[in-house]
Each structure stands twice: as C-alpha cells, then as structure tokens.
Tab-separated table of C-alpha atoms and ligand atoms in Angstrom:
chain	number	residue	atom	x	y	z
A	772	MET	CA	0.000	0.000	0.000
A	773	VAL	CA	1.491	3.324	-1.072
A	774	VAL	CA	0.152	6.463	0.645
A	775	LYS	CA	0.520	9.860	-1.039
A	776	VAL	CA	-0.450	13.102	0.654
A	777	TYR	CA	-1.525	16.125	-1.400
A	778	LYS	CA	-2.422	19.726	-0.549
A	779	ASN	CA	-6.039	19.549	-1.659
A	780	ALA	CA	-8.720	17.658	-3.598
A	781	ASP	CA	-7.888	19.351	-6.910
A	782	GLU	CA	-4.253	18.217	-6.723
A	783	ILE	CA	-5.510	14.683	-6.059
A	784	GLY	CA	-7.881	14.971	-9.014
A	785	LYS	CA	-4.987	15.860	-11.318
A	786	ALA	CA	-2.802	13.067	-9.948
A	787	ILE	CA	-5.448	10.341	-10.281
A	788	GLY	CA	-6.757	11.795	-13.537
A	789	THR	CA	-3.219	11.356	-14.861
A	790	VAL	CA	-3.201	7.702	-13.772
A	791	PHE	CA	-6.486	7.196	-15.652
A	792	ALA	CA	-5.172	8.996	-18.732
A	793	SER	CA	-2.016	6.830	-18.790
A	794	GLN	CA	-4.152	3.710	-18.460
A	795	VAL	CA	-6.386	4.688	-21.391
A	796	ILE	CA	-3.475	5.768	-23.601
A	797	GLU	CA	-1.527	2.559	-22.873
A	798	LYS	CA	-4.570	0.307	-23.357
A	799	PRO	CA	-7.378	2.131	-25.208
A	800	ASP	CA	-9.839	-0.768	-24.707
A	801	CYS	CA	-9.183	-0.969	-20.962
A	802	VAL	CA	-11.796	-1.641	-18.273
A	803	LEU	CA	-12.248	1.102	-15.682
A	804	GLY	CA	-13.934	0.639	-12.309
A	805	LEU	CA	-15.672	3.852	-11.237
A	806	ALA	CA	-17.125	5.296	-8.035
A	807	THR	CA	-19.632	8.000	-7.136
A	808	GLY	CA	-19.709	10.484	-4.236
A	809	SER	CA	-17.656	13.630	-3.675
A	810	SER	CA	-14.221	11.985	-3.743
A	811	PRO	CA	-13.879	11.154	-7.470
A	812	ILE	CA	-15.379	14.408	-8.816
A	813	PRO	CA	-12.031	16.268	-9.243
A	814	THR	CA	-10.629	13.191	-11.024
A	815	TYR	CA	-13.608	13.118	-13.397
A	816	LYS	CA	-13.202	16.868	-14.043
A	817	TYR	CA	-9.576	16.319	-15.009
A	818	MET	CA	-10.489	13.344	-17.215
A	819	ILE	CA	-13.054	15.547	-18.984
A	820	SER	CA	-10.509	18.348	-19.500
A	821	LEU	CA	-8.072	15.909	-21.120
A	822	TYR	CA	-10.853	14.768	-23.456
A	823	GLU	CA	-11.831	18.332	-24.344
A	824	GLU	CA	-8.200	19.155	-25.133
A	825	GLY	CA	-8.100	16.168	-27.491
A	826	ILE	CA	-5.448	14.388	-25.413
A	827	VAL	CA	-7.419	11.298	-24.350
A	828	ASP	CA	-9.922	9.307	-26.417
A	829	TYR	CA	-12.249	7.150	-24.298
A	830	SER	CA	-14.185	5.596	-27.182
A	831	LYS	CA	-12.931	2.028	-26.612
A	832	VAL	CA	-13.130	2.065	-22.798
A	833	THR	CA	-15.576	-0.125	-20.862
A	834	THR	CA	-16.679	0.957	-17.374
A	835	PHE	CA	-18.230	-0.741	-14.361
A	836	ASN	CA	-19.560	1.273	-11.438
A	837	LEU	CA	-19.246	0.037	-7.897
A	838	ASP	CA	-22.781	0.362	-6.660
A	839	GLU	CA	-26.321	1.704	-6.936
A	840	TYR	CA	-29.148	2.476	-4.514
A	841	VAL	CA	-31.959	-0.066	-4.496
A	842	GLY	CA	-35.243	1.503	-5.588
A	843	LEU	CA	-33.845	4.426	-7.607
A	844	ASN	CA	-34.176	4.284	-11.381
A	845	HIS	CA	-32.023	6.093	-13.943
A	846	ASP	CA	-34.171	9.239	-13.921
A	847	HIS	CA	-33.769	9.806	-10.182
A	848	ASP	CA	-31.281	12.619	-9.691
A	849	GLN	CA	-29.660	10.773	-6.765
A	850	SER	CA	-29.244	7.484	-8.608
A	851	TYR	CA	-25.632	6.649	-9.297
A	852	TRP	CA	-26.483	6.127	-12.979
A	853	TYR	CA	-27.630	9.761	-13.083
A	854	PHE	CA	-24.587	10.945	-11.086
A	855	MET	CA	-22.167	9.266	-13.475
A	856	HIS	CA	-23.833	10.756	-16.535
A	857	GLU	CA	-23.920	14.237	-14.979
A	858	ASN	CA	-20.330	14.143	-13.721
A	859	LEU	CA	-18.518	12.167	-16.427
A	860	PHE	CA	-20.282	10.210	-19.150
A	861	ASN	CA	-22.215	13.122	-20.722
A	862	SER	CA	-18.919	14.988	-21.195
A	863	ILE	CA	-16.654	12.295	-22.682
A	864	ASN	CA	-17.008	9.793	-25.522
A	865	ILE	CA	-17.571	6.359	-23.978
A	866	PRO	CA	-20.391	4.716	-25.997
A	867	GLU	CA	-23.431	4.072	-23.785
A	868	GLU	CA	-23.309	0.313	-24.456
A	869	GLN	CA	-19.821	0.164	-22.871
A	870	ILE	CA	-21.085	1.763	-19.630
A	871	ASN	CA	-22.220	-0.589	-16.861
A	872	VAL	CA	-24.038	0.472	-13.691
A	873	LEU	CA	-25.864	-2.049	-11.500
A	874	SER	CA	-29.636	-1.680	-11.729
A	875	GLY	CA	-31.322	-0.549	-8.521
A	876	THR	CA	-34.717	-1.616	-9.805
A	877	ALA	CA	-34.043	-5.175	-11.032
A	878	GLU	CA	-36.885	-7.547	-10.125
A	879	ASP	CA	-34.434	-10.359	-9.453
A	880	VAL	CA	-31.619	-8.671	-7.531
A	881	GLU	CA	-29.603	-11.867	-7.145
A	882	ALA	CA	-29.650	-12.501	-10.908
A	883	GLU	CA	-28.657	-8.869	-11.525
A	884	CYS	CA	-25.649	-9.257	-9.188
A	885	GLU	CA	-24.557	-12.568	-10.750
A	886	ALA	CA	-24.867	-11.163	-14.278
A	887	TYR	CA	-22.774	-8.122	-13.277
A	888	GLU	CA	-19.951	-10.305	-11.930
A	889	ALA	CA	-20.043	-12.394	-15.107
A	890	LYS	CA	-19.944	-9.288	-17.294
A	891	ILE	CA	-16.835	-7.967	-15.487
A	892	GLU	CA	-15.150	-11.361	-15.974
A	893	ALA	CA	-16.145	-11.468	-19.654
A	894	ALA	CA	-14.683	-7.984	-20.158
A	895	GLY	CA	-11.351	-9.326	-18.885
A	896	GLY	CA	-11.529	-7.866	-15.356
A	897	ILE	CA	-10.981	-4.315	-14.166
A	898	ASP	CA	-7.644	-2.735	-15.107
A	899	LEU	CA	-7.944	0.357	-12.908
A	900	GLN	CA	-10.405	0.897	-10.061
A	901	ILE	CA	-11.064	4.193	-8.252
A	902	LEU	CA	-12.501	4.013	-4.728
A	903	GLY	CA	-13.633	6.463	-2.068
A	904	ILE	CA	-13.808	5.437	1.578
A	905	GLY	CA	-16.761	5.865	3.944
A	906	ASN	CA	-16.330	7.578	7.320
A	907	ASN	CA	-16.920	4.081	8.703
A	908	GLY	CA	-14.249	2.445	6.510
A	909	HIS	CA	-16.597	1.080	3.853
A	910	ILE	CA	-15.481	0.658	0.250
A	911	ALA	CA	-18.245	0.609	-2.338
A	912	PHE	CA	-21.201	-0.267	-0.063
A	913	ASN	CA	-19.357	-3.034	1.778
A	914	GLU	CA	-20.310	-1.903	5.252
A	915	PRO	CA	-18.494	-2.847	8.498
A	916	THR	CA	-19.596	-6.312	9.595
A	917	THR	CA	-18.149	-9.618	10.763
A	918	TYR	CA	-16.966	-10.921	7.374
A	919	PHE	CA	-15.766	-9.621	4.002
A	920	PRO	CA	-18.631	-10.070	1.478
A	921	MET	CA	-16.918	-11.383	-1.639
A	922	ALA	CA	-19.324	-11.136	-4.575
A	923	THR	CA	-21.686	-8.418	-5.835
A	924	HIS	CA	-24.663	-8.395	-3.472
A	925	LYS	CA	-27.565	-6.474	-1.945
A	926	VAL	CA	-26.641	-4.714	1.286
A	927	ALA	CA	-28.463	-2.829	4.066
A	928	LEU	CA	-26.852	0.576	4.556
A	929	THR	CA	-25.653	1.416	8.064
A	930	GLU	CA	-26.856	4.443	10.020
A	931	SER	CA	-23.405	6.009	9.561
A	932	THR	CA	-23.690	5.794	5.766
A	933	ILE	CA	-27.294	7.065	5.750
A	934	GLU	CA	-26.159	9.978	7.920
A	935	ALA	CA	-23.170	10.739	5.657
A	936	ASN	CA	-25.240	10.553	2.449
A	937	LYS	CA	-28.307	12.495	3.622
A	938	ARG	CA	-26.601	15.675	2.350
A	939	PHE	CA	-27.658	14.659	-1.155
A	940	PHE	CA	-31.335	14.078	-0.236
A	941	ALA	CA	-34.117	16.241	1.223
A	942	SER	CA	-33.764	14.403	4.554
A	943	ALA	CA	-32.259	11.252	6.078
A	944	ASP	CA	-35.664	9.565	5.629
A	945	ASP	CA	-35.295	9.893	1.863
A	946	VAL	CA	-31.955	8.021	1.716
A	947	PRO	CA	-32.574	4.490	0.390
A	948	ARG	CA	-32.008	1.799	3.030
A	949	TYR	CA	-30.503	-0.750	0.623
A	950	ALA	CA	-27.959	-0.753	-2.166
A	951	VAL	CA	-26.443	-3.239	-4.599
A	952	SER	CA	-22.677	-3.266	-4.441
A	953	MET	CA	-19.661	-4.974	-5.888
A	954	GLY	CA	-18.167	-7.183	-3.183
A	955	ILE	CA	-14.722	-7.073	-1.664
A	956	GLY	CA	-13.684	-9.965	-3.921
A	957	SER	CA	-14.966	-8.182	-7.035
A	958	ILE	CA	-12.953	-5.065	-6.108
A	959	PHE	CA	-9.895	-7.095	-5.129
A	960	LYS	CA	-9.647	-8.597	-8.616
A	961	ALA	CA	-8.865	-5.139	-10.066
A	962	LYS	CA	-5.263	-5.020	-11.275
A	963	ASN	CA	-4.631	-1.510	-9.971
A	964	ILE	CA	-6.580	0.343	-7.265
A	965	VAL	CA	-6.484	4.033	-6.381
A	966	LEU	CA	-8.378	5.271	-3.318
A	967	VAL	CA	-9.220	8.921	-2.568
A	968	ALA	CA	-9.731	10.246	0.961
A	969	THR	CA	-10.207	13.939	1.665
A	970	GLY	CA	-11.319	15.827	4.762
A	971	ALA	CA	-10.984	15.334	8.508
A	972	ALA	CA	-14.080	13.094	8.678
A	973	LYS	CA	-12.057	10.393	6.860
A	974	ALA	CA	-8.992	10.520	9.160
A	975	ASP	CA	-10.039	7.662	11.507
A	976	ALA	CA	-11.052	5.419	8.604
A	977	VAL	CA	-7.784	6.115	6.767
A	978	ALA	CA	-5.717	5.316	9.883
A	979	ALA	CA	-7.661	2.070	10.413
A	980	MET	CA	-7.300	1.102	6.743
A	981	VAL	CA	-3.545	1.712	6.613
A	982	ASN	CA	-2.304	0.901	10.124
A	983	GLY	CA	-5.088	-1.107	11.743
A	984	PRO	CA	-5.606	-4.865	11.730
A	985	ILE	CA	-7.165	-6.475	8.645
A	986	ASP	CA	-10.676	-6.596	10.018
A	987	PRO	CA	-14.131	-6.612	8.334
A	988	ASN	CA	-15.099	-3.963	10.852
A	989	CYS	CA	-13.008	-1.680	8.633
A	990	PRO	CA	-13.697	-3.186	5.173
A	991	ALA	CA	-11.010	-1.013	3.506
A	992	SER	CA	-8.324	-2.687	5.671
A	993	ILE	CA	-8.409	-5.680	3.290
A	994	LEU	CA	-6.615	-3.462	0.773
A	995	GLN	CA	-3.417	-3.980	2.803
A	996	LEU	CA	-3.270	-7.381	1.080
A	997	HIS	CA	-3.673	-6.095	-2.495
A	998	SER	CA	-0.473	-5.920	-4.528
A	999	HIS	CA	-1.143	-2.590	-6.266
A	1000	VAL	CA	-2.989	0.012	-4.171
A	1001	THR	CA	-2.254	3.728	-3.897
A	1002	ILE	CA	-4.041	5.881	-1.327
A	1003	PHE	CA	-4.370	9.577	-2.272
A	1004	CYS	CA	-5.098	11.721	0.826
A	1005	ASP	CA	-5.232	15.381	1.610
A	1006	GLU	CA	-3.516	16.518	4.830
A	1007	ALA	CA	-6.739	16.400	6.887
A	1008	ALA	CA	-7.504	12.806	5.916
A	1009	ALA	CA	-3.867	11.779	6.554
A	1010	ALA	CA	-3.742	13.512	9.972
A	1011	LYS	CA	-3.955	10.306	12.037
A	1012	LEU	CA	-1.431	8.267	10.089
B	1385	F6R	C1	-19.674	5.354	-4.017
B	1385	F6R	C2	-19.077	4.447	-3.041
B	1385	F6R	C3	-18.823	4.866	-1.631
B	1385	F6R	C4	-18.109	6.211	-1.518
B	1385	F6R	C5	-17.865	6.575	-0.063
B	1385	F6R	C6	-17.239	7.947	0.082
B	1385	F6R	O1	-19.808	4.716	-5.276
B	1385	F6R	O2	-18.814	3.346	-3.397
B	1385	F6R	O3	-18.050	3.877	-1.002
B	1385	F6R	O4	-16.891	6.143	-2.200
B	1385	F6R	O5	-19.072	6.550	0.649
B	1385	F6R	O6	-18.151	8.910	-0.355
B	1385	F6R	P1	-17.703	10.414	-0.570
B	1385	F6R	O7	-16.700	10.421	-1.655
B	1385	F6R	O8	-18.957	11.139	-0.969
B	1385	F6R	O9	-17.145	10.883	0.728
C-alpha cells in the first residue's frame, strides 16, 4: 500500500486523472472501475478536461460502477447512474453500451448481481479501479460487519452511511435503506486500485485502513493485502497516520 499526501482535492484529481489517462493511452480498450460520491469528482473533471483538449480518447473504454441504490431508477437525480452521466459520461465519448451500472430496480436482484460479476469477468476484469472510503471504513457499499462479502450483493446501509449521504437528499428519511454493491472480492480482482480520501471526517477510517488490523469492521483494511494500491489523501484525511 502506497500512501501519497496532497495539498487539496484538486491536486488529487490531477494526480489520479493522470493515472487514468495513462491507463487509457496505454490500453485504449481498458476496463475502468468507477465510483460515485464527492471523492472522485475532481478526477472526473480532469479526465473531462483531457478529453476536451483532445489528449485522451475514451471511445474504446468499458466501465463498471461500484454500486447503486436499491429503488432508484435512472431518472432519479440521486441514482448513481444519473450521477455518473452528470459528472462524467455526458462529457466524454464512452459509448453508452460500454457503460455498466448495476440496476437498482431489477426484479431479481440476485440474478442482476450474478450477471454483473459475469460481465466484469467477460470484459477481462478491471484494469484500474477508483474508490472512495466511507467515514466508517466502507469501500463501495461493503459496510463494516463480521466478514468480508466477496461477490456483488444487496446490502443494508448502516446508520453512519445514511447519515453521511443524507446531504444529497431532502432528509435522512429519503436516503434508500438498501444498495447493490460490488463485493470485496470483485474489487480485489482489479489489477490496480487508487483510493481517494479527503477531509478530517475520513482521518479515523484512513488510519484504520492503513495501520489497523485487517478486520471486516473496517472493510477497507483488506486493501493492505492487495499488490497494487495507492491511497491519495489530503492533509486532513492523513492527519492520524
Ligand atoms: C460510491 C461508493 C462509496 C463512496 C464513499 C465515500 O460509489 O462506493 O463507497 O466512495 O461513501 O463517499 P464520498 O466520496 O462522498 O465521501
């Protein structure tokens, strides 16, 4: 695990955006694993600027997103499908059929999760995965529990996550209680992982992930065992390292 500390979120966005650009230039038909939330936004902005300047062509890229809220369809402005289109896909040139986001409204959730895993495998696995980290140490929506959930699955969100995400909804009551999420095993198969953590609220989770025991109570701690992980923190998030 390599930890890099930057001055602010924009510097991190440029640094990780550069990693993404290198990946796409080296392997134009690569598979990118993408996240939602505040953390990846500066990276997506930088990726868009490189596209607008004609430096990076994303037309052969395939993407898989980490997770989606159960019950929200594409039109809901808090669905992760909507977020990804607003913050990245509408501004670059990945063909829609190469974009994959778990459905939050599938009738058979288990079948949806199995099909998603199979589709990642069939695409050759994820070359580069971006992650955020929850205040409680979650990655994707793998919440703290007594085991590491391996495959893509439906998950009940914890109070801590509902509390952290209510800023995007009218009230905490409007935050969906369930999500579908890639599992720890699905994430672990990515060849290269970059994780963004900014702000003081992430400092405990970052310290537990990097220096704590490998423990499903801090799901991100499993990343200590991955062979190619880089953690990009600002000073506030790195304060307890
Ligand atoms: C989002 C996701 C979550 C977030 C995490 C941090 O797709 O998988 O694990 O990365 O909750 O969220 P932000 O970046 O909003 O602090």
